[in-house]
Every structure is written in structure tokens, then in C-alpha cells.
mmCIF file with all atom_site columns, C-alpha atoms in Angstrom:
data_model
loop_
_atom_site.group_PDB
_atom_site.id
_atom_site.type_symbol
_atom_site.label_atom_id
_atom_site.label_alt_id
_atom_site.label_comp_id
_atom_site.label_asym_id
_atom_site.label_entity_id
_atom_site.label_seq_id
_atom_site.pdbx_PDB_ins_code
_atom_site.Cartn_x
_atom_site.Cartn_y
_atom_site.Cartn_z
_atom_site.occupancy
_atom_site.B_iso_or_equiv
_atom_site.pdbx_formal_charge
_atom_site.auth_seq_id
_atom_site.auth_comp_id
_atom_site.auth_asym_id
_atom_site.auth_atom_id
_atom_site.pdbx_PDB_model_num
ATOM 1   C CA . MET I 1 1   ? -0.019  -0.072  0.022  1.00 38.00 ? 1   MET I CA 1
ATOM 2   C CA . SER I 1 2   ? 1.538   3.359   -1.001 1.00 44.00 ? 2   SER I CA 1
ATOM 3   C CA . VAL I 1 3   ? 1.435   6.311   1.306  1.00 43.00 ? 3   VAL I CA 1
ATOM 4   C CA . LYS I 1 4   ? -0.334  9.315   -0.112 1.00 57.00 ? 4   LYS I CA 1
ATOM 5   C CA . GLU I 1 5   ? 0.919   12.866  0.318  1.00 61.00 ? 5   GLU I CA 1
ATOM 6   C CA . HIS I 1 6   ? -1.761  15.673  0.110  1.00 76.00 ? 6   HIS I CA 1
ATOM 7   C CA . ASP I 1 7   ? -1.683  18.664  -1.912 1.00 89.00 ? 7   ASP I CA 1
ATOM 8   C CA . ILE I 1 8   ? -2.005  22.034  -0.012 1.00 91.00 ? 8   ILE I CA 1
ATOM 9   C CA . GLU I 1 9   ? -4.796  23.068  -2.329 1.00 93.00 ? 9   GLU I CA 1
ATOM 10  C CA . VAL I 1 10  ? -6.856  19.938  -1.544 1.00 93.00 ? 10  VAL I CA 1
ATOM 11  C CA . LEU I 1 11  ? -6.156  20.359  2.303  1.00 94.00 ? 11  LEU I CA 1
ATOM 12  C CA . ALA I 1 12  ? -7.166  24.000  2.211  1.00 95.00 ? 12  ALA I CA 1
ATOM 13  C CA . GLY I 1 13  ? -10.376 23.001  0.249  1.00 95.00 ? 13  GLY I CA 1
ATOM 14  C CA . GLU I 1 14  ? -11.162 20.370  2.897  1.00 96.00 ? 14  GLU I CA 1
ATOM 15  C CA . ALA I 1 15  ? -10.644 22.858  5.699  1.00 97.00 ? 15  ALA I CA 1
ATOM 16  C CA . MET I 1 16  ? -12.966 25.326  4.142  1.00 96.00 ? 16  MET I CA 1
ATOM 17  C CA . ARG I 1 17  ? -15.626 22.685  3.734  1.00 97.00 ? 17  ARG I CA 1
ATOM 18  C CA . LEU I 1 18  ? -15.120 21.670  7.375  1.00 97.00 ? 18  LEU I CA 1
ATOM 19  C CA . LEU I 1 19  ? -15.910 25.146  8.645  1.00 96.00 ? 19  LEU I CA 1
ATOM 20  C CA . ARG I 1 20  ? -19.568 24.334  8.037  1.00 96.00 ? 20  ARG I CA 1
ATOM 21  C CA . LEU I 1 21  ? -19.472 22.043  10.964 1.00 96.00 ? 21  LEU I CA 1
ATOM 22  C CA . ASP I 1 22  ? -19.761 22.989  14.654 1.00 95.00 ? 22  ASP I CA 1
ATOM 23  C CA . THR I 1 23  ? -16.820 22.908  16.969 1.00 97.00 ? 23  THR I CA 1
ATOM 24  C CA . GLY I 1 24  ? -17.986 19.698  18.612 1.00 96.00 ? 24  GLY I CA 1
ATOM 25  C CA . GLU I 1 25  ? -18.215 17.814  15.310 1.00 95.00 ? 25  GLU I CA 1
ATOM 26  C CA . LEU I 1 26  ? -14.816 19.147  14.342 1.00 97.00 ? 26  LEU I CA 1
ATOM 27  C CA . TYR I 1 27  ? -13.240 17.988  17.529 1.00 97.00 ? 27  TYR I CA 1
ATOM 28  C CA . ALA I 1 28  ? -14.921 14.556  17.134 1.00 95.00 ? 28  ALA I CA 1
ATOM 29  C CA . MET I 1 29  ? -13.481 14.345  13.621 1.00 95.00 ? 29  MET I CA 1
ATOM 30  C CA . LEU I 1 30  ? -9.989  15.218  14.760 1.00 96.00 ? 30  LEU I CA 1
ATOM 31  C CA . GLY I 1 31  ? -10.487 12.534  17.458 1.00 95.00 ? 31  GLY I CA 1
ATOM 32  C CA . GLY I 1 32  ? -11.466 10.043  14.819 1.00 92.00 ? 32  GLY I CA 1
ATOM 33  C CA . GLN I 1 33  ? -8.338  10.891  12.545 1.00 94.00 ? 33  GLN I CA 1
ATOM 34  C CA . LEU I 1 34  ? -6.234  10.452  15.714 1.00 93.00 ? 34  LEU I CA 1
ATOM 35  C CA . LEU I 1 35  ? -7.454  6.891   16.265 1.00 89.00 ? 35  LEU I CA 1
ATOM 36  C CA . GLY I 1 36  ? -4.871  5.548   13.726 1.00 83.00 ? 36  GLY I CA 1
ATOM 37  C CA . SER I 1 37  ? -2.084  6.590   16.146 1.00 80.00 ? 37  SER I CA 1
ATOM 38  C CA . SER I 1 38  ? -3.865  5.231   19.276 1.00 75.00 ? 38  SER I CA 1
ATOM 39  C CA . LEU I 1 39  ? -3.469  1.845   20.980 1.00 74.00 ? 39  LEU I CA 1
ATOM 40  C CA . PRO I 1 40  ? -5.730  -0.891  19.444 1.00 81.00 ? 40  PRO I CA 1
ATOM 41  C CA . SER I 1 41  ? -7.646  -1.071  22.804 1.00 80.00 ? 41  SER I CA 1
ATOM 42  C CA . ARG I 1 42  ? -8.733  2.602   22.235 1.00 75.00 ? 42  ARG I CA 1
ATOM 43  C CA . ALA I 1 43  ? -10.458 1.870   18.913 1.00 78.00 ? 43  ALA I CA 1
ATOM 44  C CA . ALA I 1 44  ? -11.777 -1.440  20.371 1.00 83.00 ? 44  ALA I CA 1
ATOM 45  C CA . VAL I 1 45  ? -13.894 0.325   22.908 1.00 77.00 ? 45  VAL I CA 1
ATOM 46  C CA . MET I 1 46  ? -15.577 2.219   20.126 1.00 75.00 ? 46  MET I CA 1
ATOM 47  C CA . VAL I 1 47  ? -15.906 -0.790  17.913 1.00 79.00 ? 47  VAL I CA 1
ATOM 48  C CA . GLY I 1 48  ? -17.405 -2.617  20.816 1.00 78.00 ? 48  GLY I CA 1
ATOM 49  C CA . TYR I 1 49  ? -20.210 0.259   21.194 1.00 72.00 ? 49  TYR I CA 1
ATOM 50  C CA . LEU I 1 50  ? -20.829 0.010   17.419 1.00 74.00 ? 50  LEU I CA 1
ATOM 51  C CA . THR I 1 51  ? -21.060 -3.738  17.591 1.00 78.00 ? 51  THR I CA 1
ATOM 52  C CA . SER I 1 52  ? -23.556 -3.739  20.304 1.00 74.00 ? 52  SER I CA 1
ATOM 53  C CA . VAL I 1 53  ? -25.639 -1.300  18.450 1.00 70.00 ? 53  VAL I CA 1
ATOM 54  C CA . ARG I 1 54  ? -25.553 -3.376  15.271 1.00 70.00 ? 54  ARG I CA 1
ATOM 55  C CA . SER I 1 55  ? -26.375 -6.434  17.142 1.00 73.00 ? 55  SER I CA 1
ATOM 56  C CA . ALA I 1 56  ? -29.380 -4.773  18.793 1.00 70.00 ? 56  ALA I CA 1
ATOM 57  C CA . LEU I 1 57  ? -30.523 -3.672  15.350 1.00 67.00 ? 57  LEU I CA 1
ATOM 58  C CA . VAL I 1 58  ? -30.236 -7.087  14.036 1.00 68.00 ? 58  VAL I CA 1
ATOM 59  C CA . ALA I 1 59  ? -32.017 -8.652  16.993 1.00 70.00 ? 59  ALA I CA 1
ATOM 60  C CA . LYS I 1 60  ? -34.760 -5.970  16.690 1.00 67.00 ? 60  LYS I CA 1
ATOM 61  C CA . THR I 1 61  ? -35.399 -6.735  12.996 1.00 66.00 ? 61  THR I CA 1
ATOM 62  C CA . PHE I 1 62  ? -36.423 -10.314 13.893 1.00 68.00 ? 62  PHE I CA 1
ATOM 63  C CA . ASN I 1 63  ? -38.872 -9.142  16.478 1.00 67.00 ? 63  ASN I CA 1
ATOM 64  C CA . GLU I 1 64  ? -40.401 -6.036  15.011 1.00 61.00 ? 64  GLU I CA 1
ATOM 65  C CA . THR I 1 65  ? -40.005 -4.110  11.807 1.00 56.00 ? 65  THR I CA 1
ATOM 66  C CA . VAL I 1 66  ? -39.731 -0.704  13.366 1.00 53.00 ? 66  VAL I CA 1
ATOM 67  C CA . PRO I 1 67  ? -37.813 -0.053  16.484 1.00 52.00 ? 67  PRO I CA 1
ATOM 68  C CA . SER I 1 68  ? -39.564 1.866   19.328 1.00 55.00 ? 68  SER I CA 1
ATOM 69  C CA . GLN I 1 69  ? -38.559 5.272   20.503 1.00 50.00 ? 69  GLN I CA 1
ATOM 70  C CA . ALA I 1 70  ? -37.245 3.949   23.619 1.00 51.00 ? 70  ALA I CA 1
ATOM 71  C CA . ASP I 1 71  ? -34.888 1.518   21.709 1.00 59.00 ? 71  ASP I CA 1
ATOM 72  C CA . LEU I 1 72  ? -33.687 4.435   19.493 1.00 55.00 ? 72  LEU I CA 1
ATOM 73  C CA . GLY I 1 73  ? -32.878 6.395   22.622 1.00 60.00 ? 73  GLY I CA 1
ATOM 74  C CA . GLY I 1 74  ? -30.634 3.651   23.892 1.00 65.00 ? 74  GLY I CA 1
ATOM 75  C CA . TRP I 1 75  ? -28.788 3.390   20.656 1.00 67.00 ? 75  TRP I CA 1
ATOM 76  C CA . ALA I 1 76  ? -28.429 7.074   20.357 1.00 72.00 ? 76  ALA I CA 1
ATOM 77  C CA . GLY I 1 77  ? -26.881 6.922   23.806 1.00 76.00 ? 77  GLY I CA 1
ATOM 78  C CA . GLU I 1 78  ? -24.215 4.515   22.545 1.00 76.00 ? 78  GLU I CA 1
ATOM 79  C CA . VAL I 1 79  ? -23.542 6.655   19.495 1.00 80.00 ? 79  VAL I CA 1
ATOM 80  C CA . GLU I 1 80  ? -23.281 9.670   21.649 1.00 85.00 ? 80  GLU I CA 1
ATOM 81  C CA . ALA I 1 81  ? -20.812 7.968   23.960 1.00 84.00 ? 81  ALA I CA 1
ATOM 82  C CA . ILE I 1 82  ? -18.479 7.294   20.915 1.00 86.00 ? 82  ILE I CA 1
ATOM 83  C CA . LEU I 1 83  ? -18.859 10.875  19.803 1.00 90.00 ? 83  LEU I CA 1
ATOM 84  C CA . GLU I 1 84  ? -17.977 12.173  23.281 1.00 93.00 ? 84  GLU I CA 1
ATOM 85  C CA . GLU I 1 85  ? -14.791 9.942   23.458 1.00 91.00 ? 85  GLU I CA 1
ATOM 86  C CA . LEU I 1 86  ? -13.810 11.233  19.973 1.00 93.00 ? 86  LEU I CA 1
ATOM 87  C CA . ARG I 1 87  ? -14.526 14.885  21.025 1.00 96.00 ? 87  ARG I CA 1
ATOM 88  C CA . ARG I 1 88  ? -12.338 14.432  24.136 1.00 96.00 ? 88  ARG I CA 1
ATOM 89  C CA . ASP I 1 89  ? -9.459  12.973  22.059 1.00 95.00 ? 89  ASP I CA 1
ATOM 90  C CA . GLY I 1 90  ? -9.676  15.823  19.662 1.00 97.00 ? 90  GLY I CA 1
ATOM 91  C CA . ILE I 1 91  ? -9.635  18.421  22.436 1.00 98.00 ? 91  ILE I CA 1
ATOM 92  C CA . ARG I 1 92  ? -6.893  16.695  24.413 1.00 98.00 ? 92  ARG I CA 1
ATOM 93  C CA . PHE I 1 93  ? -4.817  16.700  21.115 1.00 97.00 ? 93  PHE I CA 1
ATOM 94  C CA . LEU I 1 94  ? -5.377  20.308  20.382 1.00 98.00 ? 94  LEU I CA 1
ATOM 95  C CA . THR I 1 95  ? -4.467  21.290  23.932 1.00 98.00 ? 95  THR I CA 1
ATOM 96  C CA . GLU I 1 96  ? -1.210  19.418  23.743 1.00 98.00 ? 96  GLU I CA 1
ATOM 97  C CA . VAL I 1 97  ? -0.076  21.026  20.619 1.00 98.00 ? 97  VAL I CA 1
ATOM 98  C CA . SER I 1 98  ? -1.631  24.522  21.235 1.00 98.00 ? 98  SER I CA 1
ATOM 99  C CA . GLY I 1 99  ? 1.633   26.018  22.294 1.00 97.00 ? 99  GLY I CA 1
ATOM 100 C CA . ASN I 1 100 ? 3.424   25.300  19.051 1.00 97.00 ? 100 ASN I CA 1
ATOM 101 C CA . LEU I 1 101 ? 0.383   26.327  17.088 1.00 98.00 ? 101 LEU I CA 1
ATOM 102 C CA . ARG I 1 102 ? 0.068   29.739  18.977 1.00 98.00 ? 102 ARG I CA 1
ATOM 103 C CA . GLN I 1 103 ? 3.792   30.329  18.336 1.00 97.00 ? 103 GLN I CA 1
ATOM 104 C CA . ALA I 1 104 ? 3.406   29.738  14.522 1.00 97.00 ? 104 ALA I CA 1
ATOM 105 C CA . LEU I 1 105 ? 0.090   31.624  14.154 1.00 97.00 ? 105 LEU I CA 1
ATOM 106 C CA . ASN I 1 106 ? 0.182   34.472  16.657 1.00 97.00 ? 106 ASN I CA 1
ATOM 107 C CA . ASN I 1 107 ? 1.394   37.120  14.203 1.00 94.00 ? 107 ASN I CA 1
ATOM 108 C CA . ARG I 1 108 ? -0.301  40.340  13.336 1.00 95.00 ? 108 ARG I CA 1
ATOM 109 C CA . ASP I 1 109 ? -0.297  39.482  9.688  1.00 94.00 ? 109 ASP I CA 1
ATOM 110 C CA . ILE I 1 110 ? -1.750  36.146  10.120 1.00 95.00 ? 110 ILE I CA 1
ATOM 111 C CA . LEU I 1 111 ? -4.389  37.169  12.570 1.00 95.00 ? 111 LEU I CA 1
ATOM 112 C CA . ARG I 1 112 ? -5.426  39.901  10.072 1.00 94.00 ? 112 ARG I CA 1
ATOM 113 C CA . LEU I 1 113 ? -5.640  37.214  7.399  1.00 89.00 ? 113 LEU I CA 1
ATOM 114 C CA . SER I 1 114 ? -8.014  35.102  9.436  1.00 88.00 ? 114 SER I CA 1
ATOM 115 C CA . GLU I 1 115 ? -10.538 38.038  9.791  1.00 88.00 ? 115 GLU I CA 1
ATOM 116 C CA . GLU I 1 116 ? -11.973 37.199  6.391  1.00 88.00 ? 116 GLU I CA 1
ATOM 117 C CA . ILE I 1 117 ? -11.656 33.634  5.646  1.00 91.00 ? 117 ILE I CA 1
ATOM 118 C CA . SER I 1 118 ? -10.703 33.157  1.947  1.00 94.00 ? 118 SER I CA 1
ATOM 119 C CA . PRO I 1 119 ? -9.241  30.115  0.100  1.00 94.00 ? 119 PRO I CA 1
ATOM 120 C CA . SER I 1 120 ? -5.706  31.923  0.010  1.00 94.00 ? 120 SER I CA 1
ATOM 121 C CA . ALA I 1 121 ? -5.796  32.590  3.776  1.00 95.00 ? 121 ALA I CA 1
ATOM 122 C CA . VAL I 1 122 ? -6.742  29.170  4.631  1.00 96.00 ? 122 VAL I CA 1
ATOM 123 C CA . ARG I 1 123 ? -3.921  27.732  2.451  1.00 95.00 ? 123 ARG I CA 1
ATOM 124 C CA . ILE I 1 124 ? -1.430  29.887  4.302  1.00 96.00 ? 124 ILE I CA 1
ATOM 125 C CA . ILE I 1 125 ? -2.844  28.817  7.731  1.00 96.00 ? 125 ILE I CA 1
ATOM 126 C CA . VAL I 1 126 ? -2.846  25.093  6.763  1.00 96.00 ? 126 VAL I CA 1
ATOM 127 C CA . VAL I 1 127 ? 0.810   25.444  5.883  1.00 95.00 ? 127 VAL I CA 1
ATOM 128 C CA . LEU I 1 128 ? 1.637   27.141  9.123  1.00 97.00 ? 128 LEU I CA 1
ATOM 129 C CA . VAL I 1 129 ? -0.342  24.477  11.049 1.00 97.00 ? 129 VAL I CA 1
ATOM 130 C CA . ALA I 1 130 ? 1.515   21.747  9.298  1.00 95.00 ? 130 ALA I CA 1
ATOM 131 C CA . GLY I 1 131 ? 4.763   23.240  10.049 1.00 95.00 ? 131 GLY I CA 1
ATOM 132 C CA . ALA I 1 132 ? 3.872   23.717  13.726 1.00 97.00 ? 132 ALA I CA 1
ATOM 133 C CA . LEU I 1 133 ? 2.639   20.135  13.951 1.00 96.00 ? 133 LEU I CA 1
ATOM 134 C CA . SER I 1 134 ? 5.676   18.651  12.265 1.00 92.00 ? 134 SER I CA 1
ATOM 135 C CA . MET I 1 135 ? 3.714   15.565  11.283 1.00 91.00 ? 135 MET I CA 1
ATOM 136 C CA . PRO I 1 136 ? 4.680   13.123  8.486  1.00 86.00 ? 136 PRO I CA 1
ATOM 137 C CA . ARG I 1 137 ? 3.171   14.154  5.251  1.00 85.00 ? 137 ARG I CA 1
ATOM 138 C CA . GLU I 1 138 ? 0.749   11.277  5.053  1.00 85.00 ? 138 GLU I CA 1
ATOM 139 C CA . LEU I 1 139 ? -0.929  12.694  8.210  1.00 88.00 ? 139 LEU I CA 1
ATOM 140 C CA . ASP I 1 140 ? -1.438  16.267  6.675  1.00 89.00 ? 140 ASP I CA 1
ATOM 141 C CA . PRO I 1 141 ? -5.274  15.724  6.618  1.00 94.00 ? 141 PRO I CA 1
ATOM 142 C CA . ILE I 1 142 ? -5.102  16.222  10.379 1.00 96.00 ? 142 ILE I CA 1
ATOM 143 C CA . CYS I 1 143 ? -3.560  19.641  9.761  1.00 96.00 ? 143 CYS I CA 1
ATOM 144 C CA . ALA I 1 144 ? -6.685  20.493  7.639  1.00 96.00 ? 144 ALA I CA 1
ATOM 145 C CA . THR I 1 145 ? -9.000  19.486  10.599 1.00 97.00 ? 145 THR I CA 1
ATOM 146 C CA . VAL I 1 146 ? -6.945  21.468  13.079 1.00 98.00 ? 146 VAL I CA 1
ATOM 147 C CA . THR I 1 147 ? -6.955  24.475  10.825 1.00 98.00 ? 147 THR I CA 1
ATOM 148 C CA . ALA I 1 148 ? -10.859 24.248  10.687 1.00 98.00 ? 148 ALA I CA 1
ATOM 149 C CA . VAL I 1 149 ? -11.068 23.978  14.423 1.00 98.00 ? 149 VAL I CA 1
ATOM 150 C CA . ILE I 1 150 ? -8.862  26.945  15.073 1.00 98.00 ? 150 ILE I CA 1
ATOM 151 C CA . LEU I 1 151 ? -10.667 29.097  12.465 1.00 97.00 ? 151 LEU I CA 1
ATOM 152 C CA . ARG I 1 152 ? -13.997 27.940  13.933 1.00 96.00 ? 152 ARG I CA 1
ATOM 153 C CA . LEU I 1 153 ? -12.897 28.929  17.429 1.00 97.00 ? 153 LEU I CA 1
ATOM 154 C CA . GLY I 1 154 ? -11.573 32.177  16.006 1.00 96.00 ? 154 GLY I CA 1
ATOM 155 C CA . LEU I 1 155 ? -7.786  32.590  15.570 1.00 96.00 ? 155 LEU I CA 1
ATOM 156 C CA . ARG I 1 156 ? -7.458  35.610  17.735 1.00 95.00 ? 156 ARG I CA 1
ATOM 157 C CA . ASP I 1 157 ? -9.247  33.881  20.575 1.00 96.00 ? 157 ASP I CA 1
ATOM 158 C CA . PHE I 1 158 ? -7.162  30.669  20.083 1.00 97.00 ? 158 PHE I CA 1
ATOM 159 C CA . CYS I 1 159 ? -4.050  32.767  20.171 1.00 95.00 ? 159 CYS I CA 1
ATOM 160 C CA . LYS I 1 160 ? -4.837  34.531  23.443 1.00 91.00 ? 160 LYS I CA 1
#
């Protein structure tokens, strides 16, 4: 399997599209991206939740054609638990790297760029985020998500 390096244009476009999501969803996405670098037991917990939901759905189809509202509430709780774990992972990661990010982004010109989010401004910020995170190129999609989180929070507020 070959490792794919991602083009900055593509990453900036992804970051722009991600700005439509709320901050909680962005943190959960970041947490999901980070699962690849977690211990297998971390992913196993989430797979366990999903497997139990799937098993319940399969069992339900044998008993009734439409699940009751109470059943849906239980399944929604399982999915919400997964999302909450992913959100926490995303928040934890951003907290750990925030010093490097602030150092790279807390510049008058960059802060001014972020006042009006344009494709060119996002490209510059993605490059700066990638440099601050110093990740292998194949993990650059994480930089797009981090950029979206920071822009969603507000770059000035993040850098305070």
C-alpha cells in the first residue's frame, strides 16, 4: 500500500468545507483521525459500542419491523458515547499542541488574514499549522481539521 501525500490546495479546500461543521463535530472528527495513532484497545472500545448497536438492530429486526422510540434512545446513547470519546481525544490533542500552534500563528499579519476567511488565507494557515505540528506528510489531513477547528474557534481567541 502506498502512502499518499496530500496537496495543500486539497487540504485547504477540505478545511474550508469543514468550517460548516460546529466545533464539537470538528473535535470529534479530529479524534477520529487520531485513532490511527492510538493503541488498538482505544479503537476496540468504540468498535465494541458499534457492534452492540448493530447486534441490537439485527435482533430488533427479527422481533419487529420498526424499533420503538425507547430503543432508538438507547442506541443514540451508545453513538453519543462514541462521539464524546472522539471529542475528548480531539480536544486533548489540540490542547497538547496549542503552544506550538500559537507560536506559529500569533502574528499580526496572520491574525489579520483570518478576519476574512478566503481560500488563500486558509492555504497559508494550513501550511503554518502543518509546520507547527511537524507531522509526517501522510498525516497532513489532520492539519486541515486542526485548521478548521482553530478558524471555527476564532484565530484571535485561540492565540490569546
